[in-house]
Each structure stands twice: as structure tokens, then as C-alpha cells.
């Protein structure tokens, strides 16, 4: 009996090791001297490690975050570790479209170029609050904010071409659907379902953005970072958090940053603009993630 248990344990361990070795790693050596990058939600988790990596590559990084105290602490930590003093914090509340517009106005006024925009910030919590714009908080933060921000900064991205837009999505999009009435009525969906819907919106937005910017020097990709142990789960019940953070197949935040970095840095992937990436390679989406009619309609909602 003990032998069978041990054999079973070794098999499971082997599967876990093989699975972890299949995770993608960004191998790009690209230097970003003279380049400007905006990263939303990068004071902790995946976004922090993206910012840290790009700081080592000499990029000018604009940290677009809501919490000033946490963002400034993260900024100082990145500067201390990398020696790169070109790290700037700009405050923005992604649940407020007015705040997004004000942030974009500051960027356009103060920055001469924008080479990479990484729409990383996201929330997963399930509350019943509407924003000041009449949108559910999760839809406002996860979809409408990056949609609006990208469009407001599109001229700057195009004038800085070749440039890139990275939208952080999730494999959770595969259980999502776009129901336009749910964007303004939190009672029609539970939070987990709404999260999946917003991640599907990210995939569709990326595809339509690629279509609209074709030939203009802007490449865009949606990314599944992996199932990661990050603060994304901070609004979930404590029991759920405890189970998730102990799941043996979860990536660390640093591991979760790899596919984002791959899409931001790798040369020769411009021809895949609009595609969905997982583990540093193009991955399949749900059929709904390829519905260009819905993608076009989604563009007209805001």
C-alpha cells in the first residue's frame, strides 16, 4: 500500500514538474533605452515584475496606479534595485472614466512618445456597485478603462511607431459572453461570470484594435498570464484565497509576467497582431473570442 501511495505521489510530482516546465519564459534581450512604457496596476503582483524587468532594460516607465502610497513605495524599490531613475508615478482611478481622461491628458501634455502601453490592471471581486459613469465597477476597470485609455493615447502610440499595446486577459474568457445589458446592471451576473465576460471583452477589443490600426505601426496582443498567486484575489472570500494560493500549479507573479514581456519585447511577432498569447506563444480563444461582429459592436458601446 505504501508503495502504491509513493508511486502515485511520484507520478503527480512528475506531472507537476512537466507542467511547470511548459510555462513560457521571455528570452528577449531587447534594450529599451529611449523608450517610454505605461503600465497600469503595477505597484504589486504581475505588473510590478513587468515594470521591474523593463526598468532593467533602461525604459522610462510610467506607473499608472490608484494607490499613491503603494505606487511610490514600489517605484522606490524598482529604482533601488535597477538603478534606473526614469520611473514615474502618475495616479489614475480606472473605475472612473473622468480619471482616465485626466490621466491621458497629462500624458499627452507631458510625454513626447509612447512605445508600449500595457493594460495590466484588473479586479475580480463581485460587488453590486455602479460607478459614477453608471457602469459595473468590474466592467469599468477591466474593459472600459483600458479601451478608453488606449483610444485616447492612440495618436501618441502611432506617432511613436513601431509601438505595442498589451491587454492582459485570461483563459477565463472562454466561459464568458458579451451581454451588453449586463455592463450597467450588476444584478444580472455574479462577479466570477462578469470577470470572465470582461476578459472576453479584452480579447475582442484587441482583435478589433488590430484591424483598425493595421498598417499604422501599432501591434496589439491579448495575454493570458497564467493562474497566478497575486493580489487579484484580494476581494475573494478568505477561504477561496487560502485554497488558491496553495494550489501547486499556480505561477508566481514573476512567472506570470513572462508572456506580457514576450509580447512587449519580442521581435518578429508583429504579423500576429490581434492574437491571444499564452506561455509566450499564440493560443486559441473561444469561438466567441473570434466574433468580429461583436467586437465591432463592443467598440461602439462607450
Short mmCIF file of C-alpha atoms in Angstrom, two decimals:
data_model
loop_
_atom_site.label_atom_id
_atom_site.label_comp_id
_atom_site.label_asym_id
_atom_site.label_seq_id
_atom_site.Cartn_x
_atom_site.Cartn_y
_atom_site.Cartn_z
CA UNK A 1 0.00 0.00 0.00
CA UNK A 2 2.80 2.40 0.93
CA UNK A 3 4.49 1.57 -2.37
CA UNK A 4 1.34 2.46 -4.33
CA UNK A 5 0.93 5.74 -2.45
CA UNK A 6 4.58 6.62 -3.11
CA UNK A 7 4.24 5.70 -6.78
CA UNK A 8 1.12 7.85 -7.06
CA UNK A 9 2.87 10.75 -5.39
CA UNK A 10 5.84 10.47 -7.76
CA UNK A 11 3.54 10.40 -10.78
CA UNK A 12 1.72 13.51 -9.62
CA UNK A 13 5.04 15.21 -8.88
CA UNK A 14 6.32 14.31 -12.35
CA UNK A 15 3.18 15.74 -13.97
CA UNK A 16 3.53 18.96 -11.98
CA UNK A 17 7.21 19.30 -12.93
CA UNK A 18 6.43 18.71 -16.62
CA UNK A 19 3.58 21.20 -16.46
CA UNK A 20 5.76 23.86 -14.87
CA UNK A 21 8.48 23.33 -17.47
CA UNK A 22 5.90 24.02 -20.20
CA UNK A 23 5.41 27.55 -18.90
CA UNK A 24 6.76 30.16 -21.28
CA UNK A 25 9.74 32.35 -20.45
CA UNK A 26 10.57 35.61 -22.21
CA UNK A 27 14.03 35.26 -23.77
CA UNK A 28 14.21 38.66 -25.46
CA UNK A 29 17.37 40.70 -24.91
CA UNK A 30 15.77 43.92 -26.19
CA UNK A 31 17.11 47.13 -24.68
CA UNK A 32 14.57 49.92 -24.18
CA UNK A 33 16.85 52.93 -23.87
CA UNK A 34 14.92 55.97 -25.12
CA UNK A 35 11.58 54.13 -24.98
CA UNK A 36 8.58 55.05 -22.83
CA UNK A 37 6.24 52.47 -21.31
CA UNK A 38 2.96 52.89 -19.44
CA UNK A 39 1.87 50.04 -17.17
CA UNK A 40 -1.43 50.13 -15.30
CA UNK A 41 -1.72 48.45 -11.91
CA UNK A 42 1.98 47.81 -11.42
CA UNK A 43 2.60 48.52 -7.75
CA UNK A 44 2.24 44.82 -6.88
CA UNK A 45 1.94 41.40 -8.50
CA UNK A 46 2.46 40.70 -12.18
CA UNK A 47 2.55 44.36 -13.14
CA UNK A 48 5.33 45.04 -10.65
CA UNK A 49 7.54 42.34 -12.15
CA UNK A 50 6.83 43.61 -15.65
CA UNK A 51 7.89 47.09 -14.54
CA UNK A 52 10.98 45.71 -12.80
CA UNK A 53 12.10 43.79 -15.88
CA UNK A 54 11.57 46.76 -18.20
CA UNK A 55 13.40 49.04 -15.77
CA UNK A 56 16.42 46.75 -16.03
CA UNK A 57 16.18 47.32 -19.81
CA UNK A 58 16.51 51.10 -19.29
CA UNK A 59 12.94 52.02 -20.21
CA UNK A 60 11.24 55.17 -18.99
CA UNK A 61 8.32 53.71 -17.06
CA UNK A 62 5.11 55.47 -16.11
CA UNK A 63 3.39 53.60 -13.31
CA UNK A 64 -0.35 54.20 -13.68
CA UNK A 65 -1.80 53.24 -10.31
CA UNK A 66 -4.58 54.25 -7.95
CA UNK A 67 -2.88 53.89 -4.56
CA UNK A 68 -0.21 56.59 -4.28
CA UNK A 69 1.43 55.16 -1.17
CA UNK A 70 1.88 51.68 -2.63
CA UNK A 71 2.92 53.01 -6.03
CA UNK A 72 5.58 55.31 -4.62
CA UNK A 73 6.93 52.50 -2.45
CA UNK A 74 7.11 50.21 -5.49
CA UNK A 75 8.74 52.97 -7.54
CA UNK A 76 11.49 53.49 -4.98
CA UNK A 77 12.06 49.75 -4.72
CA UNK A 78 12.44 49.44 -8.51
CA UNK A 79 14.83 52.39 -8.64
CA UNK A 80 16.92 50.94 -5.82
CA UNK A 81 17.12 47.51 -7.43
CA UNK A 82 17.74 48.57 -11.04
CA UNK A 83 19.47 51.93 -10.73
CA UNK A 84 17.02 53.26 -13.32
CA UNK A 85 15.74 56.63 -12.13
CA UNK A 86 13.37 57.05 -15.07
CA UNK A 87 10.44 55.65 -13.10
CA UNK A 88 7.43 57.95 -12.78
CA UNK A 89 4.19 57.54 -10.86
CA UNK A 90 1.00 59.01 -12.33
CA UNK A 91 -2.19 58.49 -10.36
CA UNK A 92 -5.32 57.18 -12.06
CA UNK A 93 -8.54 55.59 -10.85
CA UNK A 94 -9.50 53.10 -13.53
CA UNK A 95 -13.07 52.79 -12.25
CA UNK A 96 -13.62 56.44 -13.21
CA UNK A 97 -13.68 57.39 -16.88
CA UNK A 98 -13.08 61.02 -15.91
CA UNK A 99 -9.91 60.00 -14.09
CA UNK A 100 -8.78 58.03 -17.16
CA UNK A 101 -9.35 61.07 -19.37
CA UNK A 102 -7.42 63.32 -16.99
CA UNK A 103 -4.55 60.82 -16.88
CA UNK A 104 -4.43 60.64 -20.68
CA UNK A 105 -4.45 64.45 -20.92
CA UNK A 106 -1.42 64.62 -18.63
CA UNK A 107 0.43 62.00 -20.64
CA UNK A 108 -0.25 63.75 -23.96
CA UNK A 109 0.86 67.07 -22.49
CA UNK A 110 3.99 65.80 -20.75
CA UNK A 111 5.26 62.93 -22.91
CA UNK A 112 6.72 63.18 -26.41
CA UNK A 113 6.39 59.47 -27.15
CA UNK A 114 4.76 56.25 -26.02
CA UNK A 115 6.25 52.99 -27.22
CA UNK A 116 4.45 50.38 -25.14
CA UNK A 117 1.10 50.53 -23.34
CA UNK A 118 0.43 47.60 -21.01
CA UNK A 119 -3.17 47.45 -19.79
CA UNK A 120 -2.45 45.18 -16.85
CA UNK A 121 -4.76 46.36 -14.05
CA UNK A 122 -7.82 44.27 -13.26
CA UNK A 123 -10.18 43.27 -10.48
CA UNK A 124 -12.09 40.08 -9.83
CA UNK A 125 -14.38 40.98 -6.94
CA UNK A 126 -18.15 40.57 -7.08
CA UNK A 127 -19.90 43.57 -5.63
CA UNK A 128 -23.10 45.28 -6.72
CA UNK A 129 -21.70 48.79 -7.05
CA UNK A 130 -22.14 51.02 -10.05
CA UNK A 131 -19.52 53.63 -10.89
CA UNK A 132 -20.17 57.34 -11.36
CA UNK A 133 -20.48 56.53 -15.07
CA UNK A 134 -23.30 54.05 -14.48
CA UNK A 135 -21.14 51.01 -15.22
CA UNK A 136 -20.46 48.00 -13.06
CA UNK A 137 -17.15 48.50 -11.27
CA UNK A 138 -15.60 45.37 -12.73
CA UNK A 139 -16.57 46.25 -16.32
CA UNK A 140 -15.38 49.83 -15.87
CA UNK A 141 -12.00 48.74 -14.52
CA UNK A 142 -11.33 45.67 -16.63
CA UNK A 143 -12.64 46.77 -20.01
CA UNK A 144 -13.85 50.33 -20.41
CA UNK A 145 -10.80 51.93 -18.76
CA UNK A 146 -8.20 50.19 -20.96
CA UNK A 147 -10.44 50.69 -24.01
CA UNK A 148 -10.74 54.42 -23.36
CA UNK A 149 -7.10 54.87 -22.33
CA UNK A 150 -5.82 53.12 -25.45
CA UNK A 151 -8.01 55.20 -27.74
CA UNK A 152 -7.03 58.46 -26.06
CA UNK A 153 -3.33 57.60 -26.43
CA UNK A 154 -3.58 56.06 -29.89
CA UNK A 155 -2.25 59.11 -31.74
CA UNK A 156 0.80 59.16 -29.46
CA UNK A 157 1.33 55.44 -29.99
CA UNK A 158 1.08 55.85 -33.76
CA UNK A 159 3.49 58.79 -33.82
CA UNK A 160 5.96 56.65 -31.85
CA UNK A 161 5.63 53.62 -34.15
CA UNK A 162 6.58 50.86 -34.08
CA UNK A 163 4.66 50.60 -30.82
CA UNK A 164 2.68 47.97 -28.94
CA UNK A 165 -0.46 47.62 -26.84
CA UNK A 166 -0.74 44.66 -24.47
CA UNK A 167 -4.13 43.81 -22.96
CA UNK A 168 -3.99 41.36 -20.07
CA UNK A 169 -6.87 38.90 -20.43
CA UNK A 170 -7.35 35.37 -19.08
CA UNK A 171 -8.27 31.85 -20.15
CA UNK A 172 -11.37 32.62 -18.11
CA UNK A 173 -12.64 34.43 -21.20
CA UNK A 174 -13.59 31.02 -22.58
CA UNK A 175 -16.60 30.83 -20.26
CA UNK A 176 -17.50 34.45 -20.86
CA UNK A 177 -20.07 36.04 -23.12
CA UNK A 178 -20.84 39.60 -24.15
CA UNK A 179 -24.25 40.66 -22.94
CA UNK A 180 -24.38 44.39 -23.40
CA UNK A 181 -27.18 44.94 -20.90
CA UNK A 182 -25.08 43.42 -18.10
CA UNK A 183 -22.43 46.13 -18.33
CA UNK A 184 -24.73 48.51 -16.47
CA UNK A 185 -26.68 46.09 -14.30
CA UNK A 186 -24.63 44.21 -11.69
CA UNK A 187 -27.58 42.08 -10.61
CA UNK A 188 -27.65 40.19 -13.92
CA UNK A 189 -24.35 38.37 -13.33
CA UNK A 190 -22.34 37.09 -10.41
CA UNK A 191 -18.85 38.52 -10.08
CA UNK A 192 -16.97 35.50 -11.40
CA UNK A 193 -19.10 35.36 -14.53
CA UNK A 194 -18.73 39.09 -15.05
CA UNK A 195 -14.96 38.75 -14.70
CA UNK A 196 -14.95 36.16 -17.49
CA UNK A 197 -17.10 38.46 -19.62
CA UNK A 198 -14.66 41.35 -19.19
CA UNK A 199 -11.75 39.12 -20.14
CA UNK A 200 -13.62 38.15 -23.31
CA UNK A 201 -14.13 41.85 -23.97
CA UNK A 202 -10.33 42.29 -23.72
CA UNK A 203 -9.79 39.62 -26.37
CA UNK A 204 -12.36 41.14 -28.72
CA UNK A 205 -11.08 44.68 -28.16
CA UNK A 206 -7.58 43.50 -29.07
CA UNK A 207 -8.77 41.92 -32.31
CA UNK A 208 -10.73 44.98 -33.40
CA UNK A 209 -7.90 47.32 -32.40
CA UNK A 210 -5.51 45.30 -34.57
CA UNK A 211 -7.93 45.59 -37.50
CA UNK A 212 -8.28 49.35 -37.07
CA UNK A 213 -4.55 50.00 -36.69
CA UNK A 214 -3.35 47.68 -39.45
CA UNK A 215 -0.53 49.32 -41.38
CA UNK A 216 -0.15 52.12 -38.81
CA UNK A 217 2.76 50.67 -36.87
CA UNK A 218 0.84 49.65 -33.76
CA UNK A 219 0.83 45.96 -32.81
CA UNK A 220 -1.57 44.72 -30.16
CA UNK A 221 -1.86 41.45 -28.27
CA UNK A 222 -4.09 39.98 -25.58
CA UNK A 223 -2.35 37.86 -22.99
CA UNK A 224 -3.18 35.08 -20.55
CA UNK A 225 -0.51 35.40 -17.82
CA UNK A 226 -1.42 32.09 -16.23
CA UNK A 227 -3.09 31.09 -13.00
CA UNK A 228 -1.06 33.24 -10.61
CA UNK A 229 -0.76 33.88 -6.91
CA UNK A 230 -1.38 37.65 -6.96
CA UNK A 231 -3.48 40.32 -5.28
CA UNK A 232 -6.15 39.84 -7.95
CA UNK A 233 -7.87 37.57 -5.42
CA UNK A 234 -7.83 40.12 -2.59
CA UNK A 235 -11.57 40.69 -2.87
CA UNK A 236 -12.40 36.98 -2.79
CA UNK A 237 -13.56 35.20 0.39
CA UNK A 238 -10.66 34.26 2.69
CA UNK A 239 -11.27 30.51 2.29
CA UNK A 240 -11.10 30.82 -1.50
CA UNK A 241 -7.90 32.86 -1.21
CA UNK A 242 -6.33 30.23 1.05
CA UNK A 243 -7.14 27.40 -1.36
CA UNK A 244 -5.97 29.29 -4.45
CA UNK A 245 -2.66 30.44 -3.02
CA UNK A 246 -1.77 26.88 -2.06
CA UNK A 247 -2.66 25.36 -5.41
CA UNK A 248 0.52 23.58 -6.61
CA UNK A 249 0.16 24.62 -10.24
CA UNK A 250 -0.12 28.36 -9.61
CA UNK A 251 2.52 30.62 -11.10
CA UNK A 252 4.33 33.25 -9.12
CA UNK A 253 3.77 36.85 -10.16
CA UNK A 254 7.22 36.89 -11.78
CA UNK A 255 6.35 33.80 -13.81
CA UNK A 256 3.04 35.37 -14.75
CA UNK A 257 4.84 38.40 -16.18
CA UNK A 258 6.69 36.37 -18.82
CA UNK A 259 4.10 36.31 -21.60
CA UNK A 260 3.39 40.02 -21.17
CA UNK A 261 7.12 40.69 -21.52
CA UNK A 262 7.31 38.41 -24.55
CA UNK A 263 4.56 40.34 -26.34
CA UNK A 264 6.04 43.70 -25.35
CA UNK A 265 9.61 42.90 -26.38
CA UNK A 266 9.95 40.07 -28.88
CA UNK A 267 10.92 40.92 -32.43
CA UNK A 268 9.15 39.43 -35.43
CA UNK A 269 5.70 38.93 -33.87
CA UNK A 270 4.08 41.97 -35.47
CA UNK A 271 2.34 39.74 -38.02
CA UNK A 272 0.37 38.17 -35.17
CA UNK A 273 -1.13 41.49 -34.07
CA UNK A 274 -4.61 40.89 -32.66
CA UNK A 275 -3.81 37.39 -31.45
CA UNK A 276 -4.16 35.89 -27.99
CA UNK A 277 -0.96 34.69 -26.28
CA UNK A 278 -0.37 32.18 -23.50
CA UNK A 279 3.01 30.89 -22.31
CA UNK A 280 4.81 33.09 -24.84
CA UNK A 281 3.06 31.68 -27.90
CA UNK A 282 -0.15 32.23 -29.83
CA UNK A 283 -3.00 30.34 -28.22
CA UNK A 284 -6.57 29.55 -29.19
CA UNK A 285 -9.55 31.54 -27.97
CA UNK A 286 -13.16 30.54 -27.60
CA UNK A 287 -15.37 30.88 -30.68
CA UNK A 288 -16.84 33.99 -29.05
CA UNK A 289 -13.34 35.41 -28.88
CA UNK A 290 -13.25 35.39 -32.68
CA UNK A 291 -16.64 37.01 -33.28
CA UNK A 292 -15.71 40.18 -35.15
CA UNK A 293 -19.31 41.36 -35.39
CA UNK A 294 -19.50 41.51 -31.59
CA UNK A 295 -16.01 43.06 -31.48
CA UNK A 296 -17.18 45.91 -33.72
CA UNK A 297 -20.36 46.44 -31.70
CA UNK A 298 -18.38 46.40 -28.45
CA UNK A 299 -16.28 49.25 -29.83
CA UNK A 300 -19.38 51.43 -30.11
CA UNK A 301 -20.68 50.97 -26.55
CA UNK A 302 -18.64 53.70 -24.89
#
